[in-house]
Tab-separated table of C-alpha atoms in Angstrom:
chain	number	residue	atom	x	y	z
A	26	MET	CA	29.246	101.926	78.967
A	27	ALA	CA	27.993	98.698	80.565
A	28	PHE	CA	29.040	95.126	79.818
A	29	ALA	CA	25.632	94.564	78.181
A	30	ALA	CA	26.805	96.857	75.348
A	31	PHE	CA	29.125	94.048	74.209
A	32	SER	CA	26.121	91.791	73.471
A	33	LEU	CA	27.601	89.020	75.590
A	34	HIS	CA	25.567	85.897	76.235
A	35	PRO	CA	23.141	86.493	79.166
A	36	THR	CA	24.740	83.754	81.289
A	37	LEU	CA	28.084	85.535	81.020
A	38	LEU	CA	26.502	88.860	81.933
A	39	ARG	CA	25.142	87.161	85.068
A	40	GLY	CA	28.668	85.993	85.914
A	41	VAL	CA	30.032	89.493	85.345
A	42	ALA	CA	27.328	90.946	87.607
A	43	ASP	CA	27.971	88.303	90.290
A	44	LEU	CA	31.585	89.470	90.379
A	45	GLY	CA	30.448	93.051	90.919
A	46	PHE	CA	31.820	94.337	87.624
A	47	THR	CA	29.733	97.292	86.487
A	48	GLU	CA	31.749	99.092	83.828
A	49	PRO	CA	34.449	97.679	81.575
A	50	THR	CA	38.006	98.845	82.033
A	51	PRO	CA	39.837	100.586	79.163
A	52	ILE	CA	41.496	97.346	77.966
A	53	GLN	CA	38.109	95.609	78.012
A	54	LYS	CA	36.471	98.455	76.072
A	55	ASP	CA	39.177	98.241	73.430
A	56	ALA	CA	39.710	94.477	73.216
A	57	ILE	CA	36.306	92.830	73.707
A	58	PRO	CA	34.525	94.336	70.670
A	59	GLU	CA	37.423	93.496	68.352
A	60	ALA	CA	37.765	89.966	69.723
A	61	MET	CA	33.995	89.450	69.404
A	62	LYS	CA	34.396	90.229	65.686
A	63	GLY	CA	36.856	87.337	65.448
A	64	ARG	CA	39.895	89.515	64.912
A	65	ASP	CA	43.354	88.544	66.110
A	66	LEU	CA	44.613	90.906	68.804
A	67	LEU	CA	47.834	92.135	70.310
A	68	ALA	CA	46.988	94.098	73.456
A	69	CYS	CA	49.015	95.573	76.268
A	70	ALA	CA	47.812	96.753	79.656
A	71	ALA	CA	49.079	96.844	83.219
A	72	THR	CA	48.570	94.089	85.756
A	73	GLY	CA	45.200	94.494	87.446
A	74	SER	CA	43.664	96.291	84.465
A	75	GLY	CA	41.142	93.579	83.580
A	76	LYS	CA	43.152	91.848	80.847
A	77	THR	CA	41.991	88.373	81.831
A	78	ALA	CA	38.305	89.222	81.397
A	79	ALA	CA	39.201	91.086	78.187
A	80	PHE	CA	40.297	87.837	76.543
A	81	LEU	CA	38.093	85.387	78.437
A	82	LEU	CA	34.705	86.986	77.788
A	83	PRO	CA	34.887	86.886	73.954
A	84	VAL	CA	36.149	83.291	73.999
A	85	LEU	CA	33.496	82.197	76.506
A	86	HIS	CA	30.808	83.990	74.486
A	87	ASP	CA	31.732	81.890	71.463
A	88	LEU	CA	31.899	78.639	73.460
A	89	VAL	CA	28.778	79.000	75.599
A	90	GLN	CA	26.332	77.465	73.126
A	91	ARG	CA	28.727	75.011	71.495
A	92	PRO	CA	28.723	71.271	72.166
A	93	ARG	CA	30.990	70.085	74.975
A	94	GLY	CA	33.698	67.441	74.763
A	95	THR	CA	36.237	69.171	72.517
A	96	THR	CA	38.978	71.523	73.610
A	97	ARG	CA	38.403	74.644	71.545
A	98	ALA	CA	40.554	77.145	73.468
A	99	LEU	CA	44.137	77.003	74.682
A	100	ILE	CA	45.512	79.710	76.940
A	101	LEU	CA	49.260	79.693	77.530
A	102	ALA	CA	50.645	81.335	80.658
A	103	PRO	CA	54.233	81.587	81.927
A	104	THR	CA	53.633	80.255	85.457
A	105	ARG	CA	51.374	77.774	87.198
A	106	GLU	CA	50.194	80.528	89.530
A	107	LEU	CA	48.940	82.571	86.604
A	108	ALA	CA	47.425	79.480	84.959
A	109	LEU	CA	45.485	78.706	88.148
A	110	GLN	CA	44.379	82.338	88.480
A	111	ILE	CA	43.071	82.329	84.897
A	112	VAL	CA	41.139	79.104	85.521
A	113	ASP	CA	39.625	80.609	88.683
A	114	ASP	CA	38.619	83.766	86.788
A	115	LEU	CA	37.173	81.704	83.951
A	116	ARG	CA	35.113	79.573	86.317
A	117	ALA	CA	33.787	82.692	88.039
A	118	LEU	CA	32.788	84.367	84.769
A	119	ALA	CA	31.293	81.139	83.378
A	120	ARG	CA	29.613	80.007	86.607
A	121	HIS	CA	26.164	80.035	85.004
A	122	THR	CA	27.291	77.927	82.030
A	123	ASP	CA	28.489	74.357	81.621
A	124	ILE	CA	31.839	75.421	80.114
A	125	THR	CA	34.713	73.388	81.525
A	126	ALA	CA	38.296	74.479	82.074
A	127	ALA	CA	41.391	72.710	83.305
A	128	PRO	CA	44.834	73.893	84.339
A	129	VAL	CA	47.844	72.050	82.904
A	130	HIS	CA	51.078	72.890	84.727
A	131	GLY	CA	54.030	71.312	86.447
A	132	GLY	CA	54.417	70.577	90.119
A	133	VAL	CA	51.420	68.224	90.311
A	134	GLY	CA	50.548	64.773	89.016
A	135	MET	CA	49.666	64.415	85.349
A	136	GLY	CA	46.633	62.166	85.920
A	137	PRO	CA	43.889	64.813	86.258
A	138	GLN	CA	45.479	66.835	83.451
A	139	ARG	CA	45.543	63.740	81.231
A	140	SER	CA	41.842	63.202	81.934
A	141	ALA	CA	40.997	66.823	81.107
A	142	LEU	CA	42.868	66.610	77.812
A	143	ARG	CA	41.405	63.205	76.976
A	144	ASN	CA	37.831	64.268	77.828
A	145	GLY	CA	38.099	67.556	75.945
A	146	ALA	CA	37.807	70.293	78.566
A	147	ASP	CA	36.465	73.319	76.662
A	148	VAL	CA	39.421	75.467	77.727
A	149	ILE	CA	42.915	74.325	78.674
A	150	VAL	CA	45.072	76.847	80.538
A	151	ALA	CA	48.650	75.622	80.380
A	152	THR	CA	52.254	76.394	80.946
A	153	PRO	CA	54.230	75.556	77.803
A	154	GLY	CA	56.594	73.016	79.379
A	155	ARG	CA	53.925	70.828	80.944
A	156	LEU	CA	51.770	70.999	77.832
A	157	LEU	CA	54.742	69.779	75.794
A	158	ASP	CA	55.076	66.860	78.228
A	159	HIS	CA	51.481	65.890	77.405
A	160	PHE	CA	52.004	66.315	73.657
A	161	GLN	CA	54.227	63.235	73.783
A	162	HIS	CA	50.977	61.225	74.016
A	163	ASP	CA	48.130	60.921	71.512
A	164	TYR	CA	45.427	61.908	74.045
A	165	ALA	CA	46.683	65.513	73.930
A	166	ALA	CA	46.036	66.137	70.215
A	167	LEU	CA	44.010	69.397	70.399
A	168	ALA	CA	42.460	68.792	66.972
A	169	GLY	CA	39.400	70.979	67.664
A	170	LEU	CA	41.397	74.025	68.771
A	171	GLU	CA	39.923	77.327	67.562
A	172	PHE	CA	41.259	79.924	70.017
A	173	LEU	CA	44.830	80.486	71.136
A	174	VAL	CA	45.600	83.033	73.842
A	175	LEU	CA	49.062	83.930	75.074
A	176	ASP	CA	48.728	85.738	78.369
A	177	GLU	CA	51.780	87.639	79.577
A	178	ALA	CA	53.271	86.946	76.140
A	179	ASP	CA	56.021	89.517	76.686
A	180	ARG	CA	56.954	87.908	80.002
A	181	MET	CA	57.052	84.452	78.414
A	182	LEU	CA	59.444	85.733	75.764
A	183	ASP	CA	61.588	87.468	78.394
A	184	MET	CA	61.734	84.193	80.341
A	185	GLY	CA	63.033	82.311	77.303
A	186	PHE	CA	59.831	80.466	76.376
A	187	LEU	CA	60.032	81.226	72.642
A	188	PRO	CA	61.409	77.771	71.698
A	189	ASP	CA	58.694	76.070	73.778
A	190	ILE	CA	55.968	78.270	72.285
A	191	LYS	CA	57.188	77.400	68.797
A	192	ARG	CA	57.080	73.704	69.715
A	193	VAL	CA	53.539	74.069	71.082
A	194	LEU	CA	52.441	75.761	67.861
A	195	ARG	CA	53.760	72.807	65.845
A	196	HIS	CA	51.437	70.503	67.835
A	197	VAL	CA	48.195	72.432	67.405
A	198	PRO	CA	46.098	73.265	64.356
A	199	THR	CA	46.067	76.848	63.162
A	200	PRO	CA	43.496	78.574	65.376
A	201	LYS	CA	40.752	80.716	63.899
A	202	GLN	CA	41.663	83.456	66.399
A	203	THR	CA	44.842	84.362	68.269
A	204	LEU	CA	44.967	86.787	71.174
A	205	PHE	CA	48.274	88.062	72.608
A	206	PHE	CA	48.041	89.948	75.888
């Protein structure tokens, strides 16, 4: 099976090819078709198994031909390192598109993050705590949110993030699709 079998947008297939991906991994074979149908997912796979592309490609496919300027996808991650890795992977997969992504995490100034939220980066990849800091201000209202992804959801729960995740969910509209990995 090749990635073309998923009927992904041609610009995304170019990004996949640029990265040297030839065949989808088992998690990608299982998750991408279901996510492309708009179904909510709960998926589990080992680190290094291709989980990030398994949730990014369906979301990017939906966003690629949409107007810019509204944040439509929120990806929550337990650490800033993972948030930055997801943004890097997203930018590599979407390199032939004009989709924008921004990391929102602690340990850095809030200015660029504020701008990304205010300007409506297509995808925000955030740690829960820093996102909650931004939710104290009206510029962070994610009113156009359609996709919610929790990456390393089990790890976030193990680390005690459940109260923060619940608080985040109170600040965002009900997404049309939720993906837990």
